[in-house]
Coordinates of C-alpha atoms and ligand atoms in Angstrom, one line a residue:
X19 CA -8.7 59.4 24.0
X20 CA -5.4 61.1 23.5
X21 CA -6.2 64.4 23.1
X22 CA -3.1 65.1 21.5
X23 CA -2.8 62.7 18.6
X24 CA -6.6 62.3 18.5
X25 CA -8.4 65.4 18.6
X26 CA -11.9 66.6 19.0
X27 CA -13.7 68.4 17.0
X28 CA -12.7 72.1 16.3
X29 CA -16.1 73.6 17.9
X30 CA -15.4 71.2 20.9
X31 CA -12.1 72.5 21.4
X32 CA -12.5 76.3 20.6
X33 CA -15.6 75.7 23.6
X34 CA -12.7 74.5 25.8
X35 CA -9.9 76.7 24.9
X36 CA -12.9 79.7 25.4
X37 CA -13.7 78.2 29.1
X38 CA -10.2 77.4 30.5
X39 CA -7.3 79.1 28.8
X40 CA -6.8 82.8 29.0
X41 CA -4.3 83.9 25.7
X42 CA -1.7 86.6 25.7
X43 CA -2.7 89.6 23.8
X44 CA -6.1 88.4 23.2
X45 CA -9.5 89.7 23.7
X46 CA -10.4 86.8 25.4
X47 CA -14.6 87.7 25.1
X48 CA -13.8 88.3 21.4
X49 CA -11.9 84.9 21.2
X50 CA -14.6 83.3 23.1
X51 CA -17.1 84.5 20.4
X52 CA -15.3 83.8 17.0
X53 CA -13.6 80.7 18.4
X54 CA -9.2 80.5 18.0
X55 CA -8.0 79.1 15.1
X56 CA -6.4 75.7 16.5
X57 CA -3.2 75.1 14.8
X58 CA -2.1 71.0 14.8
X59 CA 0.8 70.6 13.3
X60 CA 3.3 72.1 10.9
X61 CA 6.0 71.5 8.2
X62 CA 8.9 73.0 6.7
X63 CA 7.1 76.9 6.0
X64 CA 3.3 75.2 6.2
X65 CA 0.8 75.2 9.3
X66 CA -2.0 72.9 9.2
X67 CA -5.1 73.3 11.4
X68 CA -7.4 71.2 13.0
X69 CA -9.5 72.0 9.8
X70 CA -7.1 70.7 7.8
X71 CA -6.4 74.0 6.2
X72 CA -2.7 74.0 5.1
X73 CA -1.6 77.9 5.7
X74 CA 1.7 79.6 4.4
X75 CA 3.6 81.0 8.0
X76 CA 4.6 84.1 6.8
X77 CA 5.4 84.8 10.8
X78 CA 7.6 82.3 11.3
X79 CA 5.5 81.6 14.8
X80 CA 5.9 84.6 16.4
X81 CA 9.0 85.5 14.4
X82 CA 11.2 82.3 15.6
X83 CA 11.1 79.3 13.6
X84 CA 13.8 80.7 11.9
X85 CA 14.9 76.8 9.9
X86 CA 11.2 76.0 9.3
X87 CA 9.3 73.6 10.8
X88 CA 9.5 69.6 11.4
X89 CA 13.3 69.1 11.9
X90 CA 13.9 65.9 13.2
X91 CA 17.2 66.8 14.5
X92 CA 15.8 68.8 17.2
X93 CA 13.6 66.5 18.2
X94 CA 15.8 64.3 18.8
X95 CA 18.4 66.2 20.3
X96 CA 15.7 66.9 23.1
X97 CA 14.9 63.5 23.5
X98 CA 18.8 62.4 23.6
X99 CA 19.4 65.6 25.9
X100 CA 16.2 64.5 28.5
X101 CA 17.3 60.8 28.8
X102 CA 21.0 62.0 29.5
X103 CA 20.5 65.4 32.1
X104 CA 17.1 66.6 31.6
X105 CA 17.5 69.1 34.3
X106 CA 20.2 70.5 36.2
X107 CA 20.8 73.8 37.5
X108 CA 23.9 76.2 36.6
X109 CA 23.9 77.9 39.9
X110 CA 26.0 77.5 43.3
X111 CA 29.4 76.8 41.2
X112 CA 27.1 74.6 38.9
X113 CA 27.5 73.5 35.6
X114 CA 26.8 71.2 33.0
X115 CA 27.8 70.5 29.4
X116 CA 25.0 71.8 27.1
X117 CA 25.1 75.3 29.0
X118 CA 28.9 75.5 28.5
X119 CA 28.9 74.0 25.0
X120 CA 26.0 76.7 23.6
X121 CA 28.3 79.2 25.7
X122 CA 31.3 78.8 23.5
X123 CA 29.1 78.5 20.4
X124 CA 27.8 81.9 20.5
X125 CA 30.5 83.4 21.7
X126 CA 32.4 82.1 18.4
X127 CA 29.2 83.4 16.2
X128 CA 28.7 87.0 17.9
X129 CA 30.8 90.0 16.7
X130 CA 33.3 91.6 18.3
X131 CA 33.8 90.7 22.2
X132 CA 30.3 89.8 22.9
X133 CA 32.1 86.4 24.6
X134 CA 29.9 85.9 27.7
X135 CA 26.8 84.6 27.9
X136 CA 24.5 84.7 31.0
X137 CA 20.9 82.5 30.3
X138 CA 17.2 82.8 30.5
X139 CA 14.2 81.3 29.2
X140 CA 12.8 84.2 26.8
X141 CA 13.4 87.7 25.5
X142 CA 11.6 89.3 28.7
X143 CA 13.4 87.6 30.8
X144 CA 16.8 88.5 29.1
X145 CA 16.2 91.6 29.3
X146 CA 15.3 92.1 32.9
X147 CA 18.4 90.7 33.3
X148 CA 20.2 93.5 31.2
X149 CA 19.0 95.7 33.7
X150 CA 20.0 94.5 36.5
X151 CA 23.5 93.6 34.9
X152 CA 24.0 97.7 33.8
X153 CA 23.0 98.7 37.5
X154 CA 25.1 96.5 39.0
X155 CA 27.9 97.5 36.3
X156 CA 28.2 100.9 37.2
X157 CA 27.4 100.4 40.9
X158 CA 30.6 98.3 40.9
X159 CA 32.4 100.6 39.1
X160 CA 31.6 103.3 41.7
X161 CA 28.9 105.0 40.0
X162 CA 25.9 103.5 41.2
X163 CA 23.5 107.0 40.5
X164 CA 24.3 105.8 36.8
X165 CA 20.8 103.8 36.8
X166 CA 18.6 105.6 34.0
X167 CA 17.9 103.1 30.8
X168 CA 16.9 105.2 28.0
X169 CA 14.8 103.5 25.2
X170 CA 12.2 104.8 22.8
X171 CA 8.1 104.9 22.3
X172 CA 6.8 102.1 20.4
X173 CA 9.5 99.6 21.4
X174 CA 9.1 96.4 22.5
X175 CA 11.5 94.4 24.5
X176 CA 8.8 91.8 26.4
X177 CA 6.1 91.7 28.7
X178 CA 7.1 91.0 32.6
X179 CA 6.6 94.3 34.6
X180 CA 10.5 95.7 33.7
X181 CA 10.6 94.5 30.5
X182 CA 7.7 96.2 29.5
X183 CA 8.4 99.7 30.8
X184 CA 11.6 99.4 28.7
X185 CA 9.4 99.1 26.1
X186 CA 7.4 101.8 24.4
X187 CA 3.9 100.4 24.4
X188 CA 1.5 102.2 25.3
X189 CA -1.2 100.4 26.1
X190 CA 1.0 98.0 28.1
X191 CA 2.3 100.9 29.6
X192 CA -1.8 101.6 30.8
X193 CA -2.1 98.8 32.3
X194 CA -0.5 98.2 35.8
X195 CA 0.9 101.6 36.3
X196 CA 3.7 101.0 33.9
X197 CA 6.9 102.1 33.7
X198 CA 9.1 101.3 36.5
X199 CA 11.3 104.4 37.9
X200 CA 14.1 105.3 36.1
X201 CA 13.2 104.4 32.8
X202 CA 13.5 107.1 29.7
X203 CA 11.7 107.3 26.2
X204 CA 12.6 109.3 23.1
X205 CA 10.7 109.2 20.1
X206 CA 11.4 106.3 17.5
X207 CA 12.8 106.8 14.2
X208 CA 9.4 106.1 12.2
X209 CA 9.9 108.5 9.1
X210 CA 6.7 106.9 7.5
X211 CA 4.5 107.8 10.2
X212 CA 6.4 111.3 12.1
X213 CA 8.5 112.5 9.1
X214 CA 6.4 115.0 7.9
X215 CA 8.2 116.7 5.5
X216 CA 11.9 116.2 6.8
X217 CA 13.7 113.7 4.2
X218 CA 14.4 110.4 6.1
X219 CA 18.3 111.0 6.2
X220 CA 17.4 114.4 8.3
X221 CA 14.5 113.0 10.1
X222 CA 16.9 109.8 11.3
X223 CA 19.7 112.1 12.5
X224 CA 17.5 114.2 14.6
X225 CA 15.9 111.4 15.7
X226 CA 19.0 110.1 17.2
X227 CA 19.8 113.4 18.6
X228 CA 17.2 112.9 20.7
X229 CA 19.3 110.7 22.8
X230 CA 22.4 113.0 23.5
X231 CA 19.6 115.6 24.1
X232 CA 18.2 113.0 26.7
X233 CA 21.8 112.3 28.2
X234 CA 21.7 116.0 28.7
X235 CA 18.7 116.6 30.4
X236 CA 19.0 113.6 32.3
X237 CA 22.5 114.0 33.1
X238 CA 25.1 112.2 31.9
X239 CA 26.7 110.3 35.6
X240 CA 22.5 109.5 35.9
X241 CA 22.2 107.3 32.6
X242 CA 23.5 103.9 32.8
X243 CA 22.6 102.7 28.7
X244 CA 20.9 103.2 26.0
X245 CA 18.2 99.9 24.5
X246 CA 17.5 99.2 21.0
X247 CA 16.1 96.9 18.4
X248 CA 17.8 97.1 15.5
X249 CA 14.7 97.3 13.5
X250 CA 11.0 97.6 15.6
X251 CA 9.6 94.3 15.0
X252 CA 6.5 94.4 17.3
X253 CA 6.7 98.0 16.6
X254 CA 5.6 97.3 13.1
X255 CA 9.1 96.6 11.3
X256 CA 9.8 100.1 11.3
X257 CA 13.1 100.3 9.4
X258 CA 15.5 103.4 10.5
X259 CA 17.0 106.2 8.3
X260 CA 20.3 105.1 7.2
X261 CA 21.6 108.3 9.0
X262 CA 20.3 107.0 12.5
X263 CA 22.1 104.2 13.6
X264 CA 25.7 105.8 12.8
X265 CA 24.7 108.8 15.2
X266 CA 23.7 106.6 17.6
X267 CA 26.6 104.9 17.9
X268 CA 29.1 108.3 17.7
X269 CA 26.7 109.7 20.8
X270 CA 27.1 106.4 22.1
X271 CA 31.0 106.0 21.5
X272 CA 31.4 109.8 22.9
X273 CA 29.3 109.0 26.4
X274 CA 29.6 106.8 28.9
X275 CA 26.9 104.9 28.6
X276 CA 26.6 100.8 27.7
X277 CA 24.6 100.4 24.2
X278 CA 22.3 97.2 24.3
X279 CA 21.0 96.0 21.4
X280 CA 17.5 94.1 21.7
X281 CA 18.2 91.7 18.6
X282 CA 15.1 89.1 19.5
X283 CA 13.6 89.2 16.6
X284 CA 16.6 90.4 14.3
X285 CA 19.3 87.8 15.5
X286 CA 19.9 84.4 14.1
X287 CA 19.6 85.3 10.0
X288 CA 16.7 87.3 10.1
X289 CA 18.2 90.5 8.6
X290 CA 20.3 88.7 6.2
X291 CA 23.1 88.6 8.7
X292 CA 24.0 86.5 11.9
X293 CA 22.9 89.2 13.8
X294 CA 20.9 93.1 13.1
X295 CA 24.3 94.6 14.4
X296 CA 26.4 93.5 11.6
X297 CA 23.7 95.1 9.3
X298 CA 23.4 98.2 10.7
X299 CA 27.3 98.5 12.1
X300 CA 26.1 98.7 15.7
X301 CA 28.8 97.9 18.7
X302 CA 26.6 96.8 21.2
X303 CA 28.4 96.2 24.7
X304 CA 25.5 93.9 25.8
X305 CA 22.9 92.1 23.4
X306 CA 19.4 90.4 24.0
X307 CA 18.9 87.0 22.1
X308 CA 15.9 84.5 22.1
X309 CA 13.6 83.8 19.5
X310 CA 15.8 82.4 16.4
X311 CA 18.1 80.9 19.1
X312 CA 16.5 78.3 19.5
X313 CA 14.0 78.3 16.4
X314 CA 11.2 78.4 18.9
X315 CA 11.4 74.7 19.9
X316 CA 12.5 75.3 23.0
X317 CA 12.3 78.5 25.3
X318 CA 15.7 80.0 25.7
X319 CA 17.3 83.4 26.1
X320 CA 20.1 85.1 26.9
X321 CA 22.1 88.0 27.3
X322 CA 25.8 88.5 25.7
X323 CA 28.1 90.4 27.5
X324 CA 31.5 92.2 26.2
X325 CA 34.5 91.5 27.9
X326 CA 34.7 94.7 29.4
X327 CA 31.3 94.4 31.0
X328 CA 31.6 90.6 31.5
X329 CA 34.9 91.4 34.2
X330 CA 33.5 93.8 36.1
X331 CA 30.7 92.5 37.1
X332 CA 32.5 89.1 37.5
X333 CA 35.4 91.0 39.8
X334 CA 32.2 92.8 42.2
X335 CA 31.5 89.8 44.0
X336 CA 28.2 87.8 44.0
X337 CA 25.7 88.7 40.9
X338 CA 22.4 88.1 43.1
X339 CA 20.2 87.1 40.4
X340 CA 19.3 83.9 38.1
X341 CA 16.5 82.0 37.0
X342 CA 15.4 78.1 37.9
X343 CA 16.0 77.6 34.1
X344 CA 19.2 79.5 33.3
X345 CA 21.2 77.7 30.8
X346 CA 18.2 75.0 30.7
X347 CA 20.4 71.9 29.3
X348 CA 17.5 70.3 27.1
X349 CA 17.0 74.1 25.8
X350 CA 20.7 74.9 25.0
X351 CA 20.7 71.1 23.5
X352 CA 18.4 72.0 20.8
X353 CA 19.6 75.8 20.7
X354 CA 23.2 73.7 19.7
X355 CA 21.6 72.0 17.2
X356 CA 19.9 75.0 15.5
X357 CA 23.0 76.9 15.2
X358 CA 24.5 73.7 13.8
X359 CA 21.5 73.4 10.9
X360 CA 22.0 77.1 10.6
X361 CA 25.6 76.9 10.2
X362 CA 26.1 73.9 8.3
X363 CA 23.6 74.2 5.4
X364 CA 24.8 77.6 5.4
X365 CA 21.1 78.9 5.5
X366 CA 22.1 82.6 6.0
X367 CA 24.4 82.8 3.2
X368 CA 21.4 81.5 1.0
X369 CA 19.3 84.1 2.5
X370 CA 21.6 86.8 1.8
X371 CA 22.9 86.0 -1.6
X372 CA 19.0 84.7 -3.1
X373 CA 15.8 84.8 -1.1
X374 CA 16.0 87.6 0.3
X375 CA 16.8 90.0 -2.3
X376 CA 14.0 88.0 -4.6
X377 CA 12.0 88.4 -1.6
X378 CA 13.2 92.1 -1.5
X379 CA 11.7 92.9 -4.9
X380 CA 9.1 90.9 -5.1
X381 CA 7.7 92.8 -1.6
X382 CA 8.6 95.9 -3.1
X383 CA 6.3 95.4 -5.9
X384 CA 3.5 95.7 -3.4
X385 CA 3.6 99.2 -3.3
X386 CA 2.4 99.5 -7.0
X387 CA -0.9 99.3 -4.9
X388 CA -3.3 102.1 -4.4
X389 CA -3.9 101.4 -0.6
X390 CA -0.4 100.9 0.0
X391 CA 1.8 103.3 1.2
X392 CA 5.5 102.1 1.3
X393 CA 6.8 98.1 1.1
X394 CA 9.9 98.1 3.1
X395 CA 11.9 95.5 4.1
X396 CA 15.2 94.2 5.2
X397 CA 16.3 90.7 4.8
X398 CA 13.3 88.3 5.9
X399 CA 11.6 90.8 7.7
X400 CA 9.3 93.1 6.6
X401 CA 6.0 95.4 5.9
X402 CA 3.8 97.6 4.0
X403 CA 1.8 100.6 5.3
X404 CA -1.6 100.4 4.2
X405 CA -3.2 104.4 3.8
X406 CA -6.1 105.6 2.2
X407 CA -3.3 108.6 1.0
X408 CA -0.5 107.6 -1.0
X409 CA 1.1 110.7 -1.7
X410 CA 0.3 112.2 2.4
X411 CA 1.3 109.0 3.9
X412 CA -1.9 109.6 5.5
X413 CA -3.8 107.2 8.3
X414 CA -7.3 106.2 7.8
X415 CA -9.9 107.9 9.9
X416 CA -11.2 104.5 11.6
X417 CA -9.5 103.7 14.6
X418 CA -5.7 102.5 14.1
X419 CA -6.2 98.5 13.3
X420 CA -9.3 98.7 12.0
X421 CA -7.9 98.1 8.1
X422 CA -4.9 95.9 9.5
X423 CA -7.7 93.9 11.0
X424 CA -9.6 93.3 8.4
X425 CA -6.7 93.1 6.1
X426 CA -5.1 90.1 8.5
X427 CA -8.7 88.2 8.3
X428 CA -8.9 88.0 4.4
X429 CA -4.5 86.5 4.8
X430 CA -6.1 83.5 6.9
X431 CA -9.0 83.3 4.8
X432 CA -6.0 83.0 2.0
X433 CA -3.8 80.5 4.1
X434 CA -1.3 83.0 4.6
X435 CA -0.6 84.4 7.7
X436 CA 0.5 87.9 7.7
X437 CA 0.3 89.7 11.2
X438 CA -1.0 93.6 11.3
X439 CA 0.4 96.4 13.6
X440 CA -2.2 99.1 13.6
X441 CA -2.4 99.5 9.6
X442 CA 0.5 98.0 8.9
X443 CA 0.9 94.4 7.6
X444 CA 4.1 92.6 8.5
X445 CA 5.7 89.7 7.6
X446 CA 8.9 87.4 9.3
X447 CA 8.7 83.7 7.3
X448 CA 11.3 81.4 8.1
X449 CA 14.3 81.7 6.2
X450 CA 14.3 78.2 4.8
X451 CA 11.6 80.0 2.1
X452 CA 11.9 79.2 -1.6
X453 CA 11.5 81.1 -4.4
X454 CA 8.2 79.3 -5.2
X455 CA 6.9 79.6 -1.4
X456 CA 7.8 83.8 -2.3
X457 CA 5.7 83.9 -5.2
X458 CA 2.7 81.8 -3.3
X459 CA 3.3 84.3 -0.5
X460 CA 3.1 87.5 -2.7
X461 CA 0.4 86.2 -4.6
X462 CA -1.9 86.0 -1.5
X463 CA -0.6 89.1 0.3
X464 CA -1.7 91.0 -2.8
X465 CA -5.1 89.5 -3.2
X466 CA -5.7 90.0 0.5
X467 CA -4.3 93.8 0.3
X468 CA -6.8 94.0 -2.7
X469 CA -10.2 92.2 -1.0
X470 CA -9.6 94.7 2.1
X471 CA -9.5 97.8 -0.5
X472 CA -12.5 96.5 -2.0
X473 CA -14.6 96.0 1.7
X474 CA -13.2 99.6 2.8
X475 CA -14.2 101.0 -0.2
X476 CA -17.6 99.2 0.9
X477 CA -17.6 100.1 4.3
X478 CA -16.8 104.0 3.8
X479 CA -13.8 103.7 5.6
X480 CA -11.1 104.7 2.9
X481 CA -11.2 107.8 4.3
X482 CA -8.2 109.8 5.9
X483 CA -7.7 110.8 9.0
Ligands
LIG515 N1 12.6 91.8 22.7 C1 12.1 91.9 21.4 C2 12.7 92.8 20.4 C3 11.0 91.1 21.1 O1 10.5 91.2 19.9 C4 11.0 90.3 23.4 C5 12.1 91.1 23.6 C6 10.5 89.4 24.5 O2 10.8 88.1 24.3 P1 9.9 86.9 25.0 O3 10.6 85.7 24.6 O4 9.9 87.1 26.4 O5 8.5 87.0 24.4 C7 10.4 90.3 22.1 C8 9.2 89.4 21.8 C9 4.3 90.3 18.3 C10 5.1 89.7 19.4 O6 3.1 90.0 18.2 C11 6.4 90.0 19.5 C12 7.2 89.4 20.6 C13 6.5 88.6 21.5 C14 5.2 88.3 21.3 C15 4.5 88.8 20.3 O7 4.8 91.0 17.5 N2 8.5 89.7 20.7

């Protein structure tokens, strides 16, 4: 049998997938227990799974198939791109067409002099390379004690061992004996959650006062760059202050120290833009990209580098680093093709000028909820805080995630798939949504934010903490 086209059934293979594969994130003797929800194919905004359940992917995958799913095209641009050159490498004075073609792309579609591009096969990876590109930077420019990367708590910016001490994740940061030396955090500007009483234009200045407080401390010729998201995704979409990211980039402008922004999950459409920068009028010198790159049908990343950056590092001699896959030609085939789809059916204009800001207000109209605390969102990516507490903001009393979790089991049992941070409830669909798919997708996120009230009201637990 063809396990593949013609599968067992879904008790057969949760048994399997519980004996052999160990899943990211996961608790794996929890999985093994309730069984994983086995996913077979999908279409367009729609997952089916081996149930035959069709689900609405408010996640877009893990926030990446930014054009939906089932296009053809980049199928068959693998397909053309494996029979062609289905592997070569791009070091050693290397190079092949698909790597220097999806070079010149982006560099057309990235603002300002982001025109070099150095390639990996995921977020993580991209940024491990950002650090070693900023060290190397300033090492070349004489200053090699400039090696301290400043980023804030309850970032994300991947999951090998450097990526993850960027990040601000706690419980990552438990396991392993995370972070790496030379690593910095400063708080994140989450007004919802640390506000208090400061209104969010104060609360999002301060908060990026932290970093020229941290340059301080640290010492200005010790700091080598600043990392950011534009918006937290993983975080929990935590949108900034509109005060923050102008002061961020005066501190940054002021200092020398190389701004990177971590635009993963906001690149490629997502925030109603090409790219989070654009939104938020950042000038990143160097900026992480994966994710929407590629829609998630193949793994790529990469790094883009400003001129500035880009010739120093490529007048200090050898750049010892690179991975196996760099510039991957069957990746940065169907990354090509993406951007085309994107570009030529001129799916980010659609978002920005209709679905998203029918998306915006039909979200917004979440927050007419009692349990809900604030609906925020910005282009295609957004959340809602779920609190026992309107008018405190106020967590529940139950460990964080215990509502979220509960709240994320009644979405499947809805066919929508929302994913929870803690108590929040976020949502990243592709951007291919219609109008229709927003009112089928607002319809169940309510009911779902209304059958958890009803079991925590059951349970005792809408109780502040
Ligand atoms: N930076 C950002 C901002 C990300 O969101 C990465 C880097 C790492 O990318 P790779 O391709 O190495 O995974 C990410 C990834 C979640 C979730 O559940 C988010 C991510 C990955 C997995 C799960 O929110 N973001």
């Amino acid at each position: 049998m063809n396990m593949l086209t013609n599968h067992p059934p879904t008790s057969e293979l949760q048994a399997l997938d519980a004996a052999h594969h160990m899943h990211p994130f996961t608790a794996n003797a929890e999985l093994a227990s309730r069984g994983a929800r086995i996913i077979t194919s999908a279409r367009g905004v729609h997952l089916t799974d081996s149930d035959g359940n069709r689900i609405l992917d408010a996640m877009a995958g893990l926030w990446c198939v930014n054009i939906g799913y089932g296009r053809d095209e980049l199928a068959d641009a693998a397909a053309r791109q494996m029979r062609e050159l289905p592997y070569y490498n791009t070091f050693f004075q290397t190079s092949h067409v698909p790597a220097i073609a999806l070079a010149r792309k982006l560099a057309e579609l990235l603002p300002g002099d982001l025109n070099h591009l150095f390639f990996a096969s995921g977020g993580s990876e991209a940024n491990d390379t950002n650090i070693r590109l900023v060290r190397h930077y300033w090492a070349a420019r004489g200053k090699p004690e400039k090696k301290v990367i400043i980023s804030r708590r309850n970032a994300y910016h991947g999951s090998t061992v450097a990526a993850a001490s960027l990040g601000g994740m706690s419980a990552m940061h438990a396991q392993g004996g995370l972070p790496i030396p030379d690593i910095h955090h400063i708080d994140q500007p989450n007004w919802y959650a640390e506000g208090g009483n400061l209104s969010p234009e104060d609360f999002g200045r301060e908060r990026a006062r932290q970093l020229e407080r941290a340059i301080e401390e640290l010492g200005e010729e010790r700091v080598a760059a600043f990392i950011a998201e534009p918006i937290q995704g993983a975080g929990g979409v935590i949108v900034p202050p509109e005060t923050y990211w102008p002061e961020i980039q005066r501190i940054c402008d002021e200092r020398e120290i190389l701004l990177i922004a971590d635009e993963v999950i906001c690149g490629f459409g997502r925030t109603g833009n090409w790219f989070g920068s654009e939104t938020f009028g950042i000038r990143p010198d160097i900026m992480t990209l994966a994710k929407g790159l590629s829609s998630g049908y193949a793994p790529i990343g990469a790094s883009a580098v400003s001129d500035e950056v880009a010739e120093v590092i490529a007048t200090a001699g050898e750049f010892s680093h690179g991975y196996t896959y760099s510039g991957h030609p069957v990746s940065a085939a169907v990354a090509l093709e993406n951007l085309r789809i994107l570009e030529e059916e001129a799916i980010i204009d659609t978002v920005r000028s209709e679905i998203a800001p029918y998306l915006a207000e039909r979200w917004r109209s979440l927050a007419e909820h009692p349990m809900v605390g604030e609906a925020v969102i910005v282009g295609m990516v957004g959340s809602v805080a779920l609190t026992p507490d309107k008018a405190a903001r106020a967590p529940f009393a139950s460990p964080p995630g215990t509502i979220g979790t509960i709240c994320r089991d009644r979405c499947f049992a809805n066919k929508l798939v929302m994913r929870h941070v803690g108590d929040r409830m976020i949502i990243a669909p592709p951007l291919v949504l219609t109008r229709a798919d927003v009112d089928v997708l607002i319809e169940r996120a309510w009911r779902s934010i209304d059958e958890t009230w009803q079991e925590a009201k059951r349970q005792g637990l809408l109780v502040a903490g």
